Coordinates of C-alpha atoms and ligand atoms in Angstrom, one line a residue:
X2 CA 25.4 32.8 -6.4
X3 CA 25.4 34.4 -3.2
X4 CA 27.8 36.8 -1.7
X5 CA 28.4 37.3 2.2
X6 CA 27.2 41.4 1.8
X7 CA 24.4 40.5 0.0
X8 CA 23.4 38.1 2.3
X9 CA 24.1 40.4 5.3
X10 CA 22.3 43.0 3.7
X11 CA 19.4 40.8 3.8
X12 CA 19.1 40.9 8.0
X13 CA 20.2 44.7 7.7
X14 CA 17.1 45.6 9.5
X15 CA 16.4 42.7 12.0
X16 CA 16.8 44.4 15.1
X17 CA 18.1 47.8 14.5
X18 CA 18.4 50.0 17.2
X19 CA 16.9 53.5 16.9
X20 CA 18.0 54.9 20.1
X21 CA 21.2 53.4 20.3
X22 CA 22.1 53.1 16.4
X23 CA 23.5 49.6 15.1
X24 CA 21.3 46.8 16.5
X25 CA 20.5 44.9 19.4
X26 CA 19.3 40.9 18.7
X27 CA 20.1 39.2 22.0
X28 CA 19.4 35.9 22.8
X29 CA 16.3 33.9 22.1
X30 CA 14.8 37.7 21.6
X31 CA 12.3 38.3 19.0
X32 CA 15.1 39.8 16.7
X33 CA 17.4 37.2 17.3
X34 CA 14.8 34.3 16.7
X35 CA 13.7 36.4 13.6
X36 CA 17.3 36.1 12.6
X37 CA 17.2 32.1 13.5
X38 CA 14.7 31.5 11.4
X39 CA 16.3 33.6 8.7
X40 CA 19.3 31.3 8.5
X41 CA 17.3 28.2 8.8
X42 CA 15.7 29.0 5.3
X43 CA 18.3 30.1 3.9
X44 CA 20.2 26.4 5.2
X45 CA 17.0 24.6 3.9
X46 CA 17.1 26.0 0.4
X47 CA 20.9 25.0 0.1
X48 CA 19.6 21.9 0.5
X49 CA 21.3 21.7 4.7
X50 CA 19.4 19.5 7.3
X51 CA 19.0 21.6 10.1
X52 CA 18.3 20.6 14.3
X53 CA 18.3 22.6 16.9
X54 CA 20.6 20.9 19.9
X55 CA 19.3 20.9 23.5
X56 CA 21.3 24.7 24.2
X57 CA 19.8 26.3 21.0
X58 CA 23.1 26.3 19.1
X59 CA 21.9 25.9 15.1
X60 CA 23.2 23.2 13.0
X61 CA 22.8 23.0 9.7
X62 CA 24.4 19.4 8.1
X63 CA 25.3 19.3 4.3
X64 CA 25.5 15.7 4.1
X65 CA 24.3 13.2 7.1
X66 CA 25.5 14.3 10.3
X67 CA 28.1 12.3 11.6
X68 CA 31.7 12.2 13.4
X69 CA 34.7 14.1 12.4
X70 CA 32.3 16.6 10.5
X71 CA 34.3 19.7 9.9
X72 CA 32.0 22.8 11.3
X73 CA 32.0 26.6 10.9
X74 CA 29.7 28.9 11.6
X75 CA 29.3 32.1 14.4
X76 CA 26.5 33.4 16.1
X77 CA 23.5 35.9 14.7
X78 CA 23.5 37.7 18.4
X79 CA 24.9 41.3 18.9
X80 CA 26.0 43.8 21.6
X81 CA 23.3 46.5 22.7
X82 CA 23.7 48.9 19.5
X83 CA 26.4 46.2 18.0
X84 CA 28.0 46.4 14.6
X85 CA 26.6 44.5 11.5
X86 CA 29.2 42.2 10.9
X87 CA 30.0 41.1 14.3
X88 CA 28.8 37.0 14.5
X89 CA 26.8 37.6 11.3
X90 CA 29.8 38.0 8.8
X91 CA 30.8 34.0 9.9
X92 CA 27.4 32.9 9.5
X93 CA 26.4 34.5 5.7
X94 CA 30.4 33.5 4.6
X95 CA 29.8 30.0 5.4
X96 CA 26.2 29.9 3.6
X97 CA 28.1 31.9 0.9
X98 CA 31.1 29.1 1.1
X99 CA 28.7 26.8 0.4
X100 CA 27.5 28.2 -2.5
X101 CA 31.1 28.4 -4.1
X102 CA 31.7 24.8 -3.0
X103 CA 29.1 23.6 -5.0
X104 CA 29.3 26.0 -8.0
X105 CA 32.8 24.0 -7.9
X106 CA 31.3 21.2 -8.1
X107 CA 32.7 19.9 -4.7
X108 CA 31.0 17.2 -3.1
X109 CA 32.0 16.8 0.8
X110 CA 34.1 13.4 1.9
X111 CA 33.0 14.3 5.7
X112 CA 30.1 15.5 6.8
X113 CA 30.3 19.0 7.2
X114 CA 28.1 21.8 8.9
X115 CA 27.8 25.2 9.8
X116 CA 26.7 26.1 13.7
X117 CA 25.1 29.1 14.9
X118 CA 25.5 29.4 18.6
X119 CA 23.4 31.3 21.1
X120 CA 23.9 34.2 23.5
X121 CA 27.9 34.5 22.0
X122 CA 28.0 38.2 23.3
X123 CA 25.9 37.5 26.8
X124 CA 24.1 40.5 26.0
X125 CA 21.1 39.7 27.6
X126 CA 21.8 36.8 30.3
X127 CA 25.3 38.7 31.1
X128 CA 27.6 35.4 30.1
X129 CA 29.4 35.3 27.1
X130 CA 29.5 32.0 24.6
X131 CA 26.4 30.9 26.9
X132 CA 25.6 28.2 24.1
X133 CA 29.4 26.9 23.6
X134 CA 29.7 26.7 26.8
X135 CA 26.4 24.8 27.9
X136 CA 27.3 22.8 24.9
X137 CA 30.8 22.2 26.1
X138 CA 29.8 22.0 29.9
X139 CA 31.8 25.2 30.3
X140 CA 29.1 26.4 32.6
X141 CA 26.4 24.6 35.1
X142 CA 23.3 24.3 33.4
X143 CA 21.5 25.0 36.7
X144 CA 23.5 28.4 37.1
X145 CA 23.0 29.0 33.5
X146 CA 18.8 28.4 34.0
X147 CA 18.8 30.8 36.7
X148 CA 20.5 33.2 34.7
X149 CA 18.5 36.5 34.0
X150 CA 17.6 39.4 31.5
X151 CA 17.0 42.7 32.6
X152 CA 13.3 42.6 33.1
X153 CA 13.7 39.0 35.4
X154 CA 12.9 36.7 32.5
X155 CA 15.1 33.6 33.3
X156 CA 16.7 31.9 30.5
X157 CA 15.1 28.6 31.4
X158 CA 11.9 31.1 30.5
X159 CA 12.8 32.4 27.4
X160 CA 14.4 29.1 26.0
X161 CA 11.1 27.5 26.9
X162 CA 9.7 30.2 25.5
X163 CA 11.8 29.3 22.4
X164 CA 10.8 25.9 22.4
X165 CA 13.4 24.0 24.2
X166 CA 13.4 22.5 27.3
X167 CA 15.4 24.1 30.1
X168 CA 15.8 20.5 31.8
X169 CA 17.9 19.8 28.9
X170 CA 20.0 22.6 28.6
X171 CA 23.7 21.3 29.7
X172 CA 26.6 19.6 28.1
X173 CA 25.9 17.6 25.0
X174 CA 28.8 15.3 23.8
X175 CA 26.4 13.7 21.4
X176 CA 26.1 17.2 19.4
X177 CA 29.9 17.7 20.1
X178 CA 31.3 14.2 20.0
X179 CA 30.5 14.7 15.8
X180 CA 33.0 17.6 15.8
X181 CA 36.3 16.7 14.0
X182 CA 37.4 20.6 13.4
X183 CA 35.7 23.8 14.3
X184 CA 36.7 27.2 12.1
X185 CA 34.9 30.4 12.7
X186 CA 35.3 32.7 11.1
X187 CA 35.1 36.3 12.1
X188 CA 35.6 40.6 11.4
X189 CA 38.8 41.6 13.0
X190 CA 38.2 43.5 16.1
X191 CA 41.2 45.8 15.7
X192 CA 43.3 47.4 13.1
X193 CA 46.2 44.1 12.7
X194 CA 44.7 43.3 9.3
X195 CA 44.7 46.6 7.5
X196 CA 48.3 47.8 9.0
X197 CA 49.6 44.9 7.2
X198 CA 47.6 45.4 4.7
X199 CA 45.7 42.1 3.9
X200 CA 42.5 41.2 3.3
X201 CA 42.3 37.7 5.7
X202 CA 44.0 36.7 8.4
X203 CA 44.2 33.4 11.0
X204 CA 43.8 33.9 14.7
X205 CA 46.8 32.5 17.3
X206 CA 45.0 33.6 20.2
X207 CA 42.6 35.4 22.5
X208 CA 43.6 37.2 25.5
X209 CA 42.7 35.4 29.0
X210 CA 39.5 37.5 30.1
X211 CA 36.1 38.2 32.2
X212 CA 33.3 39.8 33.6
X213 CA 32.7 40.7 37.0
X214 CA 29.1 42.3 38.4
X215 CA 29.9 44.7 41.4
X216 CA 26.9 45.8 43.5
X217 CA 27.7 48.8 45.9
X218 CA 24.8 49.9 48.4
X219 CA 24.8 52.8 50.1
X220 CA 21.9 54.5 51.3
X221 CA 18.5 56.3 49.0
X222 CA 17.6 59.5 49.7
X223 CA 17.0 63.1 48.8
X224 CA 19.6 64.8 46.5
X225 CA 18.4 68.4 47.7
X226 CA 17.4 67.9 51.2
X227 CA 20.4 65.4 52.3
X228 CA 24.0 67.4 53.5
X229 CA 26.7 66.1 52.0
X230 CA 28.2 64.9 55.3
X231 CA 25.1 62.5 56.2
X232 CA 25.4 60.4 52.3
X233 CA 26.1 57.5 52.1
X234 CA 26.1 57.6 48.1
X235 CA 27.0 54.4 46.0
X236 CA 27.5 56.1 43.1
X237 CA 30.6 57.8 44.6
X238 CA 32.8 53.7 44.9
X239 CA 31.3 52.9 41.6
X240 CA 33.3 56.0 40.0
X241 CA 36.6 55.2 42.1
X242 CA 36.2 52.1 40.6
X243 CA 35.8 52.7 36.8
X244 CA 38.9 55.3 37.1
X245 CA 40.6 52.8 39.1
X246 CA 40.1 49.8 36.1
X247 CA 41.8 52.5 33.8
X248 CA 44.8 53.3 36.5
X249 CA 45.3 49.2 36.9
X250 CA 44.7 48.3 32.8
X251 CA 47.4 51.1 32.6
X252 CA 50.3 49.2 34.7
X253 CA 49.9 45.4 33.3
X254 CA 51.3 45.4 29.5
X255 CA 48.6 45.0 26.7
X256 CA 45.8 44.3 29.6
X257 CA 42.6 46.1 29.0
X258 CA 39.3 47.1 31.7
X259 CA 36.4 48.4 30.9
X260 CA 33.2 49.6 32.9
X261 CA 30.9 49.6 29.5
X262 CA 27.6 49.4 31.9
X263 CA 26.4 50.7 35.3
X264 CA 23.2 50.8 36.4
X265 CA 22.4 53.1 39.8
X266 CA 18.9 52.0 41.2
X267 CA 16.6 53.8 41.3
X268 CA 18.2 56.1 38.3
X269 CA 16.4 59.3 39.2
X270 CA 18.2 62.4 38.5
X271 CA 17.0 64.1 42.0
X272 CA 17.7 60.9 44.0
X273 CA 21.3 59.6 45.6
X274 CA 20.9 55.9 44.7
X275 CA 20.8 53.2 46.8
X276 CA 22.5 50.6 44.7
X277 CA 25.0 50.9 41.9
X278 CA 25.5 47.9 39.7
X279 CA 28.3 47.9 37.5
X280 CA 30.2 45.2 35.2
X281 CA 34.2 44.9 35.0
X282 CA 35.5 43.3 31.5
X283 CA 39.1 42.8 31.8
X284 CA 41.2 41.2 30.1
X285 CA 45.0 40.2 29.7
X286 CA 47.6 38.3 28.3
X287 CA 47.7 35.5 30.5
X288 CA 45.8 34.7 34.2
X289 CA 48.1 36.3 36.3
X290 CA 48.0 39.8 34.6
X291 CA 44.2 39.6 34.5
X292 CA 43.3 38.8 38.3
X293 CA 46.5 41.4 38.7
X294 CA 44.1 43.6 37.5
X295 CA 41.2 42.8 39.0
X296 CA 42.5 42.3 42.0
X297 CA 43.9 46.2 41.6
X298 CA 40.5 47.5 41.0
X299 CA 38.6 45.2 43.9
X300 CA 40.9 46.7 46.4
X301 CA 40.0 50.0 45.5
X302 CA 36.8 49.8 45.3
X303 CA 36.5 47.8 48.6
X304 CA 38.5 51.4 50.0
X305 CA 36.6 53.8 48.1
X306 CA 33.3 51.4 49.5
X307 CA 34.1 51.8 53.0
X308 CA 35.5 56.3 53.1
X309 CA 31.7 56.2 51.8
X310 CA 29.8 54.5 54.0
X311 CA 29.2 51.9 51.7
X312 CA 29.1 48.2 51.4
X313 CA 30.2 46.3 48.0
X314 CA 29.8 42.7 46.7
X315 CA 31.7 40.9 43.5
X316 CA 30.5 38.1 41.4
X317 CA 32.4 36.7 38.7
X318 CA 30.0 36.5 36.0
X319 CA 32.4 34.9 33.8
X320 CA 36.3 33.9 32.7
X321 CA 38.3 32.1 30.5
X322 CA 42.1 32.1 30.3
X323 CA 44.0 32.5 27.8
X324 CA 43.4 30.3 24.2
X325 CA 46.2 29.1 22.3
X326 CA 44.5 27.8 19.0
X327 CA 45.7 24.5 17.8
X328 CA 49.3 25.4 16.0
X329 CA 49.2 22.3 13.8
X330 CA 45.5 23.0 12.1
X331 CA 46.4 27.0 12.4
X332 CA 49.8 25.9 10.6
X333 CA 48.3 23.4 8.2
X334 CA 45.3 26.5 7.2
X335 CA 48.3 29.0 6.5
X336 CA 49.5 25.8 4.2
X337 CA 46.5 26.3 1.9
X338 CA 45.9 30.4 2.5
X339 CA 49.4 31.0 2.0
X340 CA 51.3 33.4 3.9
X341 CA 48.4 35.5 5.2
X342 CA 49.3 37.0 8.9
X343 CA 48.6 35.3 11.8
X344 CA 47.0 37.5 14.4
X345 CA 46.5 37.4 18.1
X346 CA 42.9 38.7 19.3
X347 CA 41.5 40.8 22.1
X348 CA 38.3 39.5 21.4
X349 CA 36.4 36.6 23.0
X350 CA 34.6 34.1 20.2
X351 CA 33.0 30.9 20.5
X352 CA 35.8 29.3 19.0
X353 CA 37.9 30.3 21.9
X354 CA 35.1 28.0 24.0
X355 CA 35.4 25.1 21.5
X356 CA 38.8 25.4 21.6
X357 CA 39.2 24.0 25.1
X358 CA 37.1 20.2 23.3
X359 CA 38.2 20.3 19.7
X360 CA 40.7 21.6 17.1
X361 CA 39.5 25.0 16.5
X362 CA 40.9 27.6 14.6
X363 CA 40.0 31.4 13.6
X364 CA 40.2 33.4 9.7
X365 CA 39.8 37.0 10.5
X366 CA 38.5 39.6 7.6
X367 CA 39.7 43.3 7.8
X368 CA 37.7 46.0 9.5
X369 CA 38.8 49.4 8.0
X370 CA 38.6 50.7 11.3
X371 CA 39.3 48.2 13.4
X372 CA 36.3 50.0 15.6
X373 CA 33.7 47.1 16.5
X374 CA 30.9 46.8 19.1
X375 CA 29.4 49.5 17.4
X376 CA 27.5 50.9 14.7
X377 CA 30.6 52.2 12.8
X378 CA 32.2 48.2 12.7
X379 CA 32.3 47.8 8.9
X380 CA 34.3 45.5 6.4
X381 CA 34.3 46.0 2.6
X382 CA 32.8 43.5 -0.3
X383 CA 36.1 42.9 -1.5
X384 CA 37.4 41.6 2.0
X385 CA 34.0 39.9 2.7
X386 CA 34.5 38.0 -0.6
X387 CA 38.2 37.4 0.1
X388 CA 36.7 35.8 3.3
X389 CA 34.4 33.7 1.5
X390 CA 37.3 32.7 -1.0
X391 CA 39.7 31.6 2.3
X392 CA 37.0 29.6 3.9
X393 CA 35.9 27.7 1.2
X394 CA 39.6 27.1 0.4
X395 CA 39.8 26.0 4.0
X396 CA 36.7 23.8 4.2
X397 CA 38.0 22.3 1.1
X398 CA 41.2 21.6 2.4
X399 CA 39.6 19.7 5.3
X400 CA 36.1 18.5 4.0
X401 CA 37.7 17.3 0.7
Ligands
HGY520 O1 33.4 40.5 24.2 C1 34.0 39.9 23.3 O2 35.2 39.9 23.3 C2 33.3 39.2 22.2 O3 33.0 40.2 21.1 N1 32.1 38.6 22.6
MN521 MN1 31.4 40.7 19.9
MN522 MN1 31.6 37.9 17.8

């Protein structure tokens, strides 16, 4: 029988990233498809029919597909020199669920299936969830085929490239319309589980969060042969602003900003930049303390913009309030777990997309650390198998 580390220790190597340690597989790259294809033989030889929906989400059906399935699953995708267990740890626990399910003898009274869905961490088309949300129509799939990587490959490209059809990519009610209960299942991404000391935990909620891209342009020129009076240097806003995202985080309780990428054009090292690219994450309890935020930082970086010389411009890239998960399957979960904490998240998951459609619900495993989005992100055998153990009591509960 299979375990969940085994099976991760299967696609230890798809993807790693030598310069950055931990991996990279972003998606519809080559280490991300490798990892597709991966999970759909390992799916076949349990026996699961497997399609492809319109968006690239993977499903894999044990039984005929059909409504009020009960799904789980997570997405194969990763962070630039992500963890091994982020997305990956849901996907091998369900395959390993399986496995106990039927060495139980179990036989499913509902269709049931497990989903891998595309892009979760927007990695390389900068939106997060992009396949929950085209599948949900949380985004417009003409936005979303205009979307690009950082070479100019649109994801209409690489999905055709992929074998899809970008006309196609959108909502899809026929793929969703069939689910009755979505449970992902996930590594914790923070320390809740192992202060209290338990192996397994079920989510509440996820904090209301985004991304915003801003571009400040200044003028190029010659870092030896330019005074400092006649700059106009973009790179000097774009570090008002990443101290100003800690100075604002810093005022709203439990809100969080983060400047985890900037980009100055052209990037020499003898050369004041004419551009500087850079991409907010923030994140808070509810709406109003997250555009508090934001709002904080814009300001001063439109000020810090203008004492420069410099112009600025903001997209939002992405956001999502707050998710509540639905209390009565959360409730009805901690019913068949047993007491095991309930825990709110920082994090952003696919289930916090679903959410918004269907009754969704979150298990967490514990992560030693609590340190993810990076090579260090761990979780032991035991807790892996403890995972495997919950969900299959949990797929039981509702499959059964
Ligand atoms: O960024 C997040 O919160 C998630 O890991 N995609
Ligand atoms: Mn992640
Ligand atoms: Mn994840």
């Amino acid at each position: 029988m299979s375990t969940a580390d085994g099976l991760l220790a299967a696609i230890d190597g798809v993807g790693a990233d030598r310069r950055r340690g931990g991996f990279s597989r972003h998606g519809f790259d080559r280490a991300e498809l490798e990892l597709r294809e991966w999970f759909v033989g390992e799916a076949e030889r349990r026996g699961l029919a497997v399609r492809t929906d319109r968006n690239g989400n993977v499903w894999a059906w044990w039984g005929a597909p059909g409504p009020d399935a009960v799904v789980t699953g997570s997405h194969l995708d990763s962070v630039p020199g992500g963890g091994a267990f982020d997305g990956p740890l849901g996907v091998t626990t369900a395959l390993a669920a399986v496995d106990l399910l039927r060495a139980n003898w179990f036989v499913p009274a509902r269709p049931l299936a497990i989903v891998v869905f595309a892009e979760e961490e927007g990695g390389r088309f900068g939106v997060p969830c992009l396949g929950s949300r085209l599948l949900t129509g949380a985004i417009d799939p003409d936005a979303a085929r205009r979307l690009t990587d950082a070479d100019g490959v649109s994801l209409a490209e690489a999905v055709a490239e992929a074998g899809l059809q970008p006309a196609r990519l959108g909502r899809d009610d026929e793929a969703l319309g069939l689910v009755g209960r979505f449970v992902e299942l996930h590594v914790e991404q923070g320390r809740g589980l192992v202060d209290l000391g338990a192996p397994v935990g079920l989510a509440s909620s996820i904090l209301a969060h985004g991304r915003w891209r801003f571009r400040f342009t200044g003028e190029g020129n010659h870092a030896g042969a330019t005074l400092i009076g006649d700059r106009r240097d973009p790179m000097l806003p774009a570090s008002a602003l990443v101290l100003a995202a800690r100075r604002a985080a810093s005022g709203v309780d439990g809100a969080r900003a983060t400047v985890g990428r900037l980009v100055p054009n052209p990037g020499g090292a003898n050369v004041i930049a004419s551009t500087v690219d850079l991409w907010l994450d923030a994140r808070a309890g509810d709406d109003a303390g997250t555009r508090a935020v934001v709002g904080e930082i814009s300001a001063a970086a439109v000020s810090a913009a203008a004492d420069e010389g410099c112009t600025v411009a903001v997209t939002e890239e992405s956001y999502g309030d707050t998710v509540h998960f639905d209390a009565a399957l959360r409730d009805e979960l901690s019913g068949v777990l047993g007491d095991v904490p309930v825990l709110a998240t920082g994090a952003g998951h696919d289930a916090g997309i679903l959410a918004a459609r269907v009754p969704t619900a979150m298990l967490f495993v514990r992560n030693p650390t609590g340190v993810s989005h990076a090579p260090a992100e761990h979780a032991e055998a035991a807790d892996c198998t403890a995972g495997v153990v919950a969900l299959a009591t949990v797929l039981e509960r509702l499959a059964g």
